[in-house]
Amino acid sequence: MAALRLKDASRTQLQRAQRLHRREQRARRGQTLVEGPQAVLEALVHAPGSVRDLYATRRAMERRQDVAAAAAEAAVWTHVLDEETMRDLSGDGQGLVAVAEVPANPEPREALTGARLAVATLDVSDPGNLGTIVRTADAAGAGAVLVGRGSVELYAPKVIRAAAGSHFHLPCARGVEPEEIVAAAHAAGMQVLAADGAGEWDLPVLVNAAHEARILGVPPECPDLRDPVLWILGNEARGFAGRRIEGIDARVAIPIYGRAESLNVSMACAVTAYLTALS
C-alpha cells in the first residue's frame, strides 16, 4: 500500500482553508470544503484529482483506515491536526476535512445525455434539503441533478456534507434557468414532470398505469413513468408559486393521506424518484 504524503500545515494554509466557509472565498478561489468521513472518502475515491489537501486528526485517521488508504492512493497531501485546531477548521467534519476544487459546471444537455431519470430543483433554499436531494437522486439511480438558479449554493460545505459524497458520483449542473432545464430534458428525450401539490395527475395513478402497461403492452393514457423522466421540485414553502415554467409535460401531485400540510421537498424527491425507478 502507498504511504501517506504527510506534511505540517502552516498557519497561512489553515487560515485559507477556514475562509472557505465563506461563499465569496469559495467563488474567488474555485474551491470548497468537504467535511465528514463519507464525503471525504467519496471525493478521494471518485474525484481524487479535485482534492488539494486533507486535514485530519490522528484519531480520525486511525478510526477510518479506508480514508487513510484512499488518501495515500490518491497521493494527496495530508496534514495531521490536533483536536482543537480541527475544531477551529470544522466543527462538523468528525476529524476529517478536505479542500477540493469545485468541478466545472456541465452543460445541462450534456449532463442529461443518456439519463433515464434526473432531478431538477427550483428555489430550494435549505442546504440540508439540497444535499439530501442530491444524495437521494444518486441512490435512486438518477443520471444527473440540475440545480436551478435561485437555489442554495450547490457546493457549499453544508450541502456537500448532507449529500455524503454523492456530488462526486453524478454530474450536477448549477445555476440553470427553468426554461433551460425543460429544453435540455426534451432535447435528451426526457419528459418533464413537476412535483406539484396542485397537479392534474396523482402519482399513484401514474405508477399503476405504468405497471398495467408493462403487463398489457399498451401505452397508458397519462405520463408514462417507464419512459425517461426529469422531475422538477420547487421551493420548500412556496412550491412553484410565482414561477411560470413553459413546456412542462405534466404536474403530478403526491397525495397526502394524513393531516400534514405537505411533504418535505427532499422526501418528495425520494418518493418521485424511487417510484419512477421502480416503474
PDB file of C-alpha atoms in Angstrom:
ATOM      1  CA  MET A   1       0.000   0.000   0.000  1.00  0.00           C
ATOM      2  CA  ALA A   2       1.172   3.523  -0.810  1.00  0.00           C
ATOM      3  CA  ALA A   3       2.377   5.672   2.068  1.00  0.00           C
ATOM      4  CA  LEU A   4       0.611   8.841   3.177  1.00  0.00           C
ATOM      5  CA  ARG A   5       2.127  12.105   1.997  1.00  0.00           C
ATOM      6  CA  LEU A   6       2.369  13.843   5.366  1.00  0.00           C
ATOM      7  CA  LYS A   7       3.164  17.498   5.799  1.00  0.00           C
ATOM      8  CA  ASP A   8       2.679  20.038   8.583  1.00  0.00           C
ATOM      9  CA  ALA A   9       0.035  22.658   7.796  1.00  0.00           C
ATOM     10  CA  SER A  10       1.210  26.260   8.006  1.00  0.00           C
ATOM     11  CA  ARG A  11      -0.820  28.915   9.773  1.00  0.00           C
ATOM     12  CA  THR A  12      -1.454  30.657   6.457  1.00  0.00           C
ATOM     13  CA  GLN A  13      -2.634  27.431   4.886  1.00  0.00           C
ATOM     14  CA  LEU A  14      -5.091  26.788   7.739  1.00  0.00           C
ATOM     15  CA  GLN A  15      -6.427  30.333   7.537  1.00  0.00           C
ATOM     16  CA  ARG A  16      -7.044  29.965   3.819  1.00  0.00           C
ATOM     17  CA  ALA A  17      -8.906  26.708   4.426  1.00  0.00           C
ATOM     18  CA  GLN A  18     -11.016  28.286   7.177  1.00  0.00           C
ATOM     19  CA  ARG A  19     -12.014  31.124   4.841  1.00  0.00           C
ATOM     20  CA  LEU A  20     -13.686  28.597   2.549  1.00  0.00           C
ATOM     21  CA  HIS A  21     -16.637  28.632   4.927  1.00  0.00           C
ATOM     22  CA  ARG A  22     -17.442  31.983   3.265  1.00  0.00           C
ATOM     23  CA  ARG A  23     -19.190  31.961  -0.080  1.00  0.00           C
ATOM     24  CA  GLU A  24     -17.199  34.831  -1.562  1.00  0.00           C
ATOM     25  CA  GLN A  25     -13.944  32.994  -0.829  1.00  0.00           C
ATOM     26  CA  ARG A  26     -15.241  29.806  -2.449  1.00  0.00           C
ATOM     27  CA  ALA A  27     -16.271  31.767  -5.532  1.00  0.00           C
ATOM     28  CA  ARG A  28     -12.968  33.637  -5.739  1.00  0.00           C
ATOM     29  CA  ARG A  29     -10.760  30.575  -5.323  1.00  0.00           C
ATOM     30  CA  GLY A  30     -12.927  27.964  -7.032  1.00  0.00           C
ATOM     31  CA  GLN A  31     -12.531  25.679  -4.019  1.00  0.00           C
ATOM     32  CA  THR A  32     -14.714  24.359  -1.218  1.00  0.00           C
ATOM     33  CA  LEU A  33     -14.555  22.305   1.965  1.00  0.00           C
ATOM     34  CA  VAL A  34     -15.572  18.651   2.004  1.00  0.00           C
ATOM     35  CA  GLU A  35     -16.429  17.718   5.605  1.00  0.00           C
ATOM     36  CA  GLY A  36     -17.003  14.353   7.216  1.00  0.00           C
ATOM     37  CA  PRO A  37     -15.627  10.835   6.679  1.00  0.00           C
ATOM     38  CA  GLN A  38     -18.047   9.661   4.000  1.00  0.00           C
ATOM     39  CA  ALA A  39     -17.952  12.776   1.853  1.00  0.00           C
ATOM     40  CA  VAL A  40     -14.148  12.904   2.087  1.00  0.00           C
ATOM     41  CA  LEU A  41     -13.851   9.224   1.167  1.00  0.00           C
ATOM     42  CA  GLU A  42     -16.090   9.612  -1.890  1.00  0.00           C
ATOM     43  CA  ALA A  43     -14.095  12.629  -3.058  1.00  0.00           C
ATOM     44  CA  LEU A  44     -10.799  10.754  -2.684  1.00  0.00           C
ATOM     45  CA  VAL A  45     -12.092   7.655  -4.485  1.00  0.00           C
ATOM     46  CA  HIS A  46     -14.241   9.187  -7.236  1.00  0.00           C
ATOM     47  CA  ALA A  47     -12.628  12.601  -7.812  1.00  0.00           C
ATOM     48  CA  PRO A  48      -9.064  12.307  -6.471  1.00  0.00           C
ATOM     49  CA  GLY A  49      -7.764  14.935  -8.874  1.00  0.00           C
ATOM     50  CA  SER A  50     -10.013  17.554  -7.295  1.00  0.00           C
ATOM     51  CA  VAL A  51      -8.693  17.111  -3.740  1.00  0.00           C
ATOM     52  CA  ARG A  52      -5.936  19.571  -2.906  1.00  0.00           C
ATOM     53  CA  ASP A  53      -5.331  18.834   0.778  1.00  0.00           C
ATOM     54  CA  LEU A  54      -6.656  16.561   3.504  1.00  0.00           C
ATOM     55  CA  TYR A  55      -6.805  17.712   7.134  1.00  0.00           C
ATOM     56  CA  ALA A  56      -7.282  15.021   9.752  1.00  0.00           C
ATOM     57  CA  THR A  57      -6.886  14.303  13.414  1.00  0.00           C
ATOM     58  CA  ARG A  58      -4.803  11.298  14.392  1.00  0.00           C
ATOM     59  CA  ARG A  59      -7.835   9.677  15.998  1.00  0.00           C
ATOM     60  CA  ALA A  60      -9.927  10.071  12.830  1.00  0.00           C
ATOM     61  CA  MET A  61      -7.222   8.551  10.641  1.00  0.00           C
ATOM     62  CA  GLU A  62      -6.887   5.600  12.981  1.00  0.00           C
ATOM     63  CA  ARG A  63     -10.652   5.106  13.027  1.00  0.00           C
ATOM     64  CA  ARG A  64     -11.092   5.468   9.250  1.00  0.00           C
ATOM     65  CA  GLN A  65      -8.377   3.364   7.682  1.00  0.00           C
ATOM     66  CA  ASP A  66     -10.344   3.430   4.413  1.00  0.00           C
ATOM     67  CA  VAL A  67      -9.895   7.210   4.209  1.00  0.00           C
ATOM     68  CA  ALA A  68      -6.197   6.920   5.024  1.00  0.00           C
ATOM     69  CA  ALA A  69      -5.752   4.297   2.303  1.00  0.00           C
ATOM     70  CA  ALA A  70      -7.640   6.395  -0.246  1.00  0.00           C
ATOM     71  CA  ALA A  71      -5.575   9.481   0.601  1.00  0.00           C
ATOM     72  CA  ALA A  72      -2.372   7.508   0.176  1.00  0.00           C
ATOM     73  CA  GLU A  73      -3.569   6.046  -3.122  1.00  0.00           C
ATOM     74  CA  ALA A  74      -4.514   9.493  -4.405  1.00  0.00           C
ATOM     75  CA  ALA A  75      -1.164  10.931  -3.233  1.00  0.00           C
ATOM     76  CA  VAL A  76      -2.966  13.818  -1.505  1.00  0.00           C
ATOM     77  CA  TRP A  77      -1.027  15.940   0.964  1.00  0.00           C
ATOM     78  CA  THR A  78      -2.304  15.018   4.425  1.00  0.00           C
ATOM     79  CA  HIS A  79      -1.983  17.391   7.369  1.00  0.00           C
ATOM     80  CA  VAL A  80      -2.471  15.929  10.851  1.00  0.00           C
ATOM     81  CA  LEU A  81      -4.069  18.432  13.247  1.00  0.00           C
ATOM     82  CA  ASP A  82      -4.696  18.369  16.956  1.00  0.00           C
ATOM     83  CA  GLU A  83      -8.314  18.276  18.122  1.00  0.00           C
ATOM     84  CA  GLU A  84      -8.514  21.979  18.966  1.00  0.00           C
ATOM     85  CA  THR A  85      -7.100  23.111  15.633  1.00  0.00           C
ATOM     86  CA  MET A  86      -9.509  20.802  13.814  1.00  0.00           C
ATOM     87  CA  ARG A  87     -12.471  22.282  15.709  1.00  0.00           C
ATOM     88  CA  ASP A  88     -11.355  25.733  14.546  1.00  0.00           C
ATOM     89  CA  LEU A  89     -11.322  24.469  10.964  1.00  0.00           C
ATOM     90  CA  SER A  90     -14.561  22.488  11.122  1.00  0.00           C
ATOM     91  CA  GLY A  91     -16.911  21.601  13.925  1.00  0.00           C
ATOM     92  CA  ASP A  92     -18.829  19.216  11.679  1.00  0.00           C
ATOM     93  CA  GLY A  93     -16.138  17.149   9.969  1.00  0.00           C
ATOM     94  CA  GLN A  94     -15.677  14.449  12.624  1.00  0.00           C
ATOM     95  CA  GLY A  95     -11.947  14.969  12.316  1.00  0.00           C
ATOM     96  CA  LEU A  96     -11.753  14.786   8.502  1.00  0.00           C
ATOM     97  CA  VAL A  97     -11.886  17.770   6.136  1.00  0.00           C
ATOM     98  CA  ALA A  98     -10.629  18.142   2.582  1.00  0.00           C
ATOM     99  CA  VAL A  99     -10.059  21.188   0.403  1.00  0.00           C
ATOM    100  CA  ALA A 100     -11.293  20.376  -3.082  1.00  0.00           C
ATOM    101  CA  GLU A 101     -11.606  22.152  -6.402  1.00  0.00           C
ATOM    102  CA  VAL A 102     -15.178  22.912  -7.438  1.00  0.00           C
ATOM    103  CA  PRO A 103     -15.728  20.989 -10.689  1.00  0.00           C
ATOM    104  CA  ALA A 104     -16.516  22.707 -13.955  1.00  0.00           C
ATOM    105  CA  ASN A 105     -20.214  23.324 -14.431  1.00  0.00           C
ATOM    106  CA  PRO A 106     -21.527  20.844 -17.042  1.00  0.00           C
ATOM    107  CA  GLU A 107     -23.927  21.914 -19.754  1.00  0.00           C
ATOM    108  CA  PRO A 108     -27.435  20.693 -18.838  1.00  0.00           C
ATOM    109  CA  ARG A 109     -27.919  18.881 -22.153  1.00  0.00           C
ATOM    110  CA  GLU A 110     -24.590  17.138 -21.757  1.00  0.00           C
ATOM    111  CA  ALA A 111     -25.405  16.161 -18.172  1.00  0.00           C
ATOM    112  CA  LEU A 112     -28.736  14.629 -19.202  1.00  0.00           C
ATOM    113  CA  THR A 113     -27.475  12.701 -22.215  1.00  0.00           C
ATOM    114  CA  GLY A 114     -28.381   9.029 -21.777  1.00  0.00           C
ATOM    115  CA  ALA A 115     -30.179   9.566 -18.462  1.00  0.00           C
ATOM    116  CA  ARG A 116     -33.445   7.730 -17.815  1.00  0.00           C
ATOM    117  CA  LEU A 117     -34.061   9.561 -14.559  1.00  0.00           C
ATOM    118  CA  ALA A 118     -32.959  13.013 -13.458  1.00  0.00           C
ATOM    119  CA  VAL A 119     -33.923  15.545 -10.803  1.00  0.00           C
ATOM    120  CA  ALA A 120     -34.005  19.342 -11.015  1.00  0.00           C
ATOM    121  CA  THR A 121     -34.644  21.941  -8.322  1.00  0.00           C
ATOM    122  CA  LEU A 122     -36.031  25.462  -8.374  1.00  0.00           C
ATOM    123  CA  ASP A 123     -35.532  27.816  -5.428  1.00  0.00           C
ATOM    124  CA  VAL A 124     -34.588  25.157  -2.859  1.00  0.00           C
ATOM    125  CA  SER A 125     -33.242  27.321  -0.048  1.00  0.00           C
ATOM    126  CA  ASP A 126     -32.134  24.921   2.692  1.00  0.00           C
ATOM    127  CA  PRO A 127     -28.632  23.384   2.367  1.00  0.00           C
ATOM    128  CA  GLY A 128     -29.711  20.182   4.094  1.00  0.00           C
ATOM    129  CA  ASN A 129     -32.612  19.750   1.699  1.00  0.00           C
ATOM    130  CA  LEU A 130     -30.496  20.304  -1.394  1.00  0.00           C
ATOM    131  CA  GLY A 131     -27.795  17.928  -0.183  1.00  0.00           C
ATOM    132  CA  THR A 132     -30.390  15.268   0.617  1.00  0.00           C
ATOM    133  CA  ILE A 133     -31.917  15.714  -2.849  1.00  0.00           C
ATOM    134  CA  VAL A 134     -28.528  15.102  -4.473  1.00  0.00           C
ATOM    135  CA  ARG A 135     -27.963  12.044  -2.280  1.00  0.00           C
ATOM    136  CA  THR A 136     -31.461  10.678  -2.923  1.00  0.00           C
ATOM    137  CA  ALA A 137     -31.211  11.186  -6.675  1.00  0.00           C
ATOM    138  CA  ASP A 138     -27.901   9.331  -6.650  1.00  0.00           C
ATOM    139  CA  ALA A 139     -29.359   6.475  -4.591  1.00  0.00           C
ATOM    140  CA  ALA A 140     -32.348   6.137  -6.930  1.00  0.00           C
ATOM    141  CA  GLY A 141     -30.066   5.813  -9.935  1.00  0.00           C
ATOM    142  CA  ALA A 142     -30.572   9.263 -11.431  1.00  0.00           C
ATOM    143  CA  GLY A 143     -28.158  10.210 -14.178  1.00  0.00           C
ATOM    144  CA  ALA A 144     -27.905  13.888 -13.260  1.00  0.00           C
ATOM    145  CA  VAL A 145     -29.079  16.675 -10.970  1.00  0.00           C
ATOM    146  CA  LEU A 146     -29.819  20.168 -12.291  1.00  0.00           C
ATOM    147  CA  VAL A 147     -29.919  22.935  -9.694  1.00  0.00           C
ATOM    148  CA  GLY A 148     -31.967  25.885 -10.861  1.00  0.00           C
ATOM    149  CA  ARG A 149     -30.988  29.498 -10.417  1.00  0.00           C
ATOM    150  CA  GLY A 150     -32.330  30.709  -7.085  1.00  0.00           C
ATOM    151  CA  SER A 151     -31.452  27.545  -5.181  1.00  0.00           C
ATOM    152  CA  VAL A 152     -28.852  27.446  -2.424  1.00  0.00           C
ATOM    153  CA  GLU A 153     -25.192  27.090  -3.480  1.00  0.00           C
ATOM    154  CA  LEU A 154     -24.649  23.518  -4.720  1.00  0.00           C
ATOM    155  CA  TYR A 155     -21.050  23.221  -3.495  1.00  0.00           C
ATOM    156  CA  ALA A 156     -21.498  24.882  -0.108  1.00  0.00           C
ATOM    157  CA  PRO A 157     -19.917  22.731   2.629  1.00  0.00           C
ATOM    158  CA  LYS A 158     -23.273  22.077   4.325  1.00  0.00           C
ATOM    159  CA  VAL A 159     -24.779  20.847   1.056  1.00  0.00           C
ATOM    160  CA  ILE A 160     -21.821  18.552   0.367  1.00  0.00           C
ATOM    161  CA  ARG A 161     -21.988  17.165   3.903  1.00  0.00           C
ATOM    162  CA  ALA A 162     -25.733  16.432   3.591  1.00  0.00           C
ATOM    163  CA  ALA A 163     -25.127  14.679   0.272  1.00  0.00           C
ATOM    164  CA  ALA A 164     -22.486  12.401   1.878  1.00  0.00           C
ATOM    165  CA  GLY A 165     -20.311  12.372  -1.224  1.00  0.00           C
ATOM    166  CA  SER A 166     -22.963  11.989  -3.930  1.00  0.00           C
ATOM    167  CA  HIS A 167     -21.710  15.169  -5.627  1.00  0.00           C
ATOM    168  CA  PHE A 168     -18.775  13.068  -6.796  1.00  0.00           C
ATOM    169  CA  HIS A 169     -20.900  10.286  -8.328  1.00  0.00           C
ATOM    170  CA  LEU A 170     -23.022  12.028 -10.958  1.00  0.00           C
ATOM    171  CA  PRO A 171     -23.000  15.251 -12.979  1.00  0.00           C
ATOM    172  CA  CYS A 172     -24.527  18.192 -11.108  1.00  0.00           C
ATOM    173  CA  ALA A 173     -25.231  21.363 -13.076  1.00  0.00           C
ATOM    174  CA  ARG A 174     -25.886  24.597 -11.190  1.00  0.00           C
ATOM    175  CA  GLY A 175     -27.444  27.980 -11.896  1.00  0.00           C
ATOM    176  CA  VAL A 176     -29.734  26.622 -14.619  1.00  0.00           C
ATOM    177  CA  GLU A 177     -32.734  28.681 -15.760  1.00  0.00           C
ATOM    178  CA  PRO A 178     -36.117  26.889 -15.637  1.00  0.00           C
ATOM    179  CA  GLU A 179     -36.636  27.133 -19.385  1.00  0.00           C
ATOM    180  CA  GLU A 180     -33.163  25.706 -19.942  1.00  0.00           C
ATOM    181  CA  ILE A 181     -33.986  22.752 -17.687  1.00  0.00           C
ATOM    182  CA  VAL A 182     -37.075  21.930 -19.747  1.00  0.00           C
ATOM    183  CA  ALA A 183     -35.335  22.429 -23.093  1.00  0.00           C
ATOM    184  CA  ALA A 184     -32.354  20.292 -22.087  1.00  0.00           C
ATOM    185  CA  ALA A 185     -34.593  17.474 -20.866  1.00  0.00           C
ATOM    186  CA  HIS A 186     -36.664  17.466 -24.037  1.00  0.00           C
ATOM    187  CA  ALA A 187     -33.513  17.525 -26.166  1.00  0.00           C
ATOM    188  CA  ALA A 188     -32.334  14.446 -24.235  1.00  0.00           C
ATOM    189  CA  GLY A 189     -35.625  12.666 -24.960  1.00  0.00           C
ATOM    190  CA  MET A 190     -36.993  13.050 -21.433  1.00  0.00           C
ATOM    191  CA  GLN A 191     -40.478  14.031 -20.300  1.00  0.00           C
ATOM    192  CA  VAL A 192     -40.603  16.791 -17.705  1.00  0.00           C
ATOM    193  CA  LEU A 193     -42.840  16.248 -14.684  1.00  0.00           C
ATOM    194  CA  ALA A 194     -43.272  18.795 -11.907  1.00  0.00           C
ATOM    195  CA  ALA A 195     -43.935  17.516  -8.380  1.00  0.00           C
ATOM    196  CA  ASP A 196     -46.773  19.888  -7.536  1.00  0.00           C
ATOM    197  CA  GLY A 197     -49.445  19.505  -4.861  1.00  0.00           C
ATOM    198  CA  ALA A 198     -51.937  21.122  -7.250  1.00  0.00           C
ATOM    199  CA  GLY A 199     -51.028  18.812 -10.131  1.00  0.00           C
ATOM    200  CA  GLU A 200     -53.567  17.433 -12.582  1.00  0.00           C
ATOM    201  CA  TRP A 201     -52.314  13.877 -12.071  1.00  0.00           C
ATOM    202  CA  ASP A 202     -51.881  11.883  -8.861  1.00  0.00           C
ATOM    203  CA  LEU A 203     -48.619   9.951  -8.612  1.00  0.00           C
ATOM    204  CA  PRO A 204     -50.323   6.602  -7.719  1.00  0.00           C
ATOM    205  CA  VAL A 205     -52.300   6.841 -10.968  1.00  0.00           C
ATOM    206  CA  LEU A 206     -49.083   7.094 -12.963  1.00  0.00           C
ATOM    207  CA  VAL A 207     -47.471   4.236 -11.035  1.00  0.00           C
ATOM    208  CA  ASN A 208     -50.448   1.916 -11.537  1.00  0.00           C
ATOM    209  CA  ALA A 209     -50.729   2.859 -15.212  1.00  0.00           C
ATOM    210  CA  ALA A 210     -47.047   2.066 -15.793  1.00  0.00           C
ATOM    211  CA  HIS A 211     -47.415  -1.345 -14.149  1.00  0.00           C
ATOM    212  CA  GLU A 212     -50.552  -2.168 -16.155  1.00  0.00           C
ATOM    213  CA  ALA A 213     -48.881  -1.035 -19.368  1.00  0.00           C
ATOM    214  CA  ARG A 214     -45.932  -3.300 -18.665  1.00  0.00           C
ATOM    215  CA  ILE A 215     -48.287  -6.268 -18.280  1.00  0.00           C
ATOM    216  CA  LEU A 216     -50.668  -5.458 -21.138  1.00  0.00           C
ATOM    217  CA  GLY A 217     -48.159  -3.888 -23.512  1.00  0.00           C
ATOM    218  CA  VAL A 218     -50.434  -0.878 -24.124  1.00  0.00           C
ATOM    219  CA  PRO A 219     -49.156   2.691 -23.587  1.00  0.00           C
ATOM    220  CA  PRO A 220     -51.022   4.450 -20.749  1.00  0.00           C
ATOM    221  CA  GLU A 221     -53.228   7.484 -21.300  1.00  0.00           C
ATOM    222  CA  CYS A 222     -51.145   9.532 -18.893  1.00  0.00           C
ATOM    223  CA  PRO A 223     -47.441  10.359 -18.456  1.00  0.00           C
ATOM    224  CA  ASP A 224     -45.575   7.062 -18.728  1.00  0.00           C
ATOM    225  CA  LEU A 225     -43.075   6.510 -15.916  1.00  0.00           C
ATOM    226  CA  ARG A 226     -41.427   3.777 -17.972  1.00  0.00           C
ATOM    227  CA  ASP A 227     -40.069   6.472 -20.278  1.00  0.00           C
ATOM    228  CA  PRO A 228     -37.157   8.745 -19.306  1.00  0.00           C
ATOM    229  CA  VAL A 229     -38.281  11.315 -16.718  1.00  0.00           C
ATOM    230  CA  LEU A 230     -36.885  14.522 -15.297  1.00  0.00           C
ATOM    231  CA  TRP A 231     -38.638  15.580 -12.083  1.00  0.00           C
ATOM    232  CA  ILE A 232     -38.693  19.264 -11.124  1.00  0.00           C
ATOM    233  CA  LEU A 233     -39.017  20.174  -7.434  1.00  0.00           C
ATOM    234  CA  GLY A 234     -39.995  23.628  -6.189  1.00  0.00           C
ATOM    235  CA  ASN A 235     -39.335  25.727  -3.110  1.00  0.00           C
ATOM    236  CA  GLU A 236     -39.812  24.193   0.344  1.00  0.00           C
ATOM    237  CA  ALA A 237     -42.644  26.552   1.336  1.00  0.00           C
ATOM    238  CA  ARG A 238     -43.963  28.083  -1.880  1.00  0.00           C
ATOM    239  CA  GLY A 239     -43.641  25.206  -4.316  1.00  0.00           C
ATOM    240  CA  PHE A 240     -43.900  26.735  -7.802  1.00  0.00           C
ATOM    241  CA  ALA A 241     -45.874  29.806  -6.684  1.00  0.00           C
ATOM    242  CA  GLY A 242     -44.699  32.806  -8.656  1.00  0.00           C
ATOM    243  CA  ARG A 243     -42.954  30.604 -11.216  1.00  0.00           C
ATOM    244  CA  ARG A 244     -44.428  30.092 -14.661  1.00  0.00           C
ATOM    245  CA  ILE A 245     -42.464  27.354 -16.389  1.00  0.00           C
ATOM    246  CA  GLU A 246     -43.254  26.818 -20.032  1.00  0.00           C
ATOM    247  CA  GLY A 247     -43.047  23.381 -21.601  1.00  0.00           C
ATOM    248  CA  ILE A 248     -43.621  21.112 -18.583  1.00  0.00           C
ATOM    249  CA  ASP A 249     -45.341  17.945 -19.762  1.00  0.00           C
ATOM    250  CA  ALA A 250     -47.432  17.420 -16.614  1.00  0.00           C
ATOM    251  CA  ARG A 251     -47.793  18.446 -12.985  1.00  0.00           C
ATOM    252  CA  VAL A 252     -48.043  15.496 -10.627  1.00  0.00           C
ATOM    253  CA  ALA A 253     -49.330  15.531  -7.054  1.00  0.00           C
ATOM    254  CA  ILE A 254     -48.165  13.258  -4.253  1.00  0.00           C
ATOM    255  CA  PRO A 255     -51.320  12.542  -2.227  1.00  0.00           C
ATOM    256  CA  ILE A 256     -51.358  13.497   1.443  1.00  0.00           C
ATOM    257  CA  TYR A 257     -53.272  10.849   3.371  1.00  0.00           C
ATOM    258  CA  GLY A 258     -52.832  12.304   6.834  1.00  0.00           C
ATOM    259  CA  ARG A 259     -53.075  15.802   8.276  1.00  0.00           C
ATOM    260  CA  ALA A 260     -49.660  17.116   7.219  1.00  0.00           C
ATOM    261  CA  GLU A 261     -49.840  20.234   5.064  1.00  0.00           C
ATOM    262  CA  SER A 262     -47.235  18.881   2.655  1.00  0.00           C
ATOM    263  CA  LEU A 263     -44.147  16.718   2.277  1.00  0.00           C
ATOM    264  CA  ASN A 264     -40.620  17.978   2.828  1.00  0.00           C
ATOM    265  CA  VAL A 265     -39.102  18.662  -0.594  1.00  0.00           C
ATOM    266  CA  SER A 266     -36.325  16.090  -0.139  1.00  0.00           C
ATOM    267  CA  MET A 267     -38.927  13.482   0.818  1.00  0.00           C
ATOM    268  CA  ALA A 268     -40.907  14.411  -2.306  1.00  0.00           C
ATOM    269  CA  CYS A 269     -37.720  13.762  -4.252  1.00  0.00           C
ATOM    270  CA  ALA A 270     -37.386  10.324  -2.647  1.00  0.00           C
ATOM    271  CA  VAL A 271     -40.983   9.349  -3.405  1.00  0.00           C
ATOM    272  CA  THR A 272     -40.989  10.507  -7.033  1.00  0.00           C
ATOM    273  CA  ALA A 273     -37.506   9.252  -7.884  1.00  0.00           C
ATOM    274  CA  TYR A 274     -37.878   5.799  -6.363  1.00  0.00           C
ATOM    275  CA  LEU A 275     -41.370   5.156  -7.720  1.00  0.00           C
ATOM    276  CA  THR A 276     -40.125   6.186 -11.156  1.00  0.00           C
ATOM    277  CA  ALA A 277     -37.088   3.898 -10.876  1.00  0.00           C
ATOM    278  CA  LEU A 278     -39.349   1.006  -9.880  1.00  0.00           C
ATOM    279  CA  SER A 279     -41.918   1.557 -12.649  1.00  0.00           C
TER     280      SER A 279
END
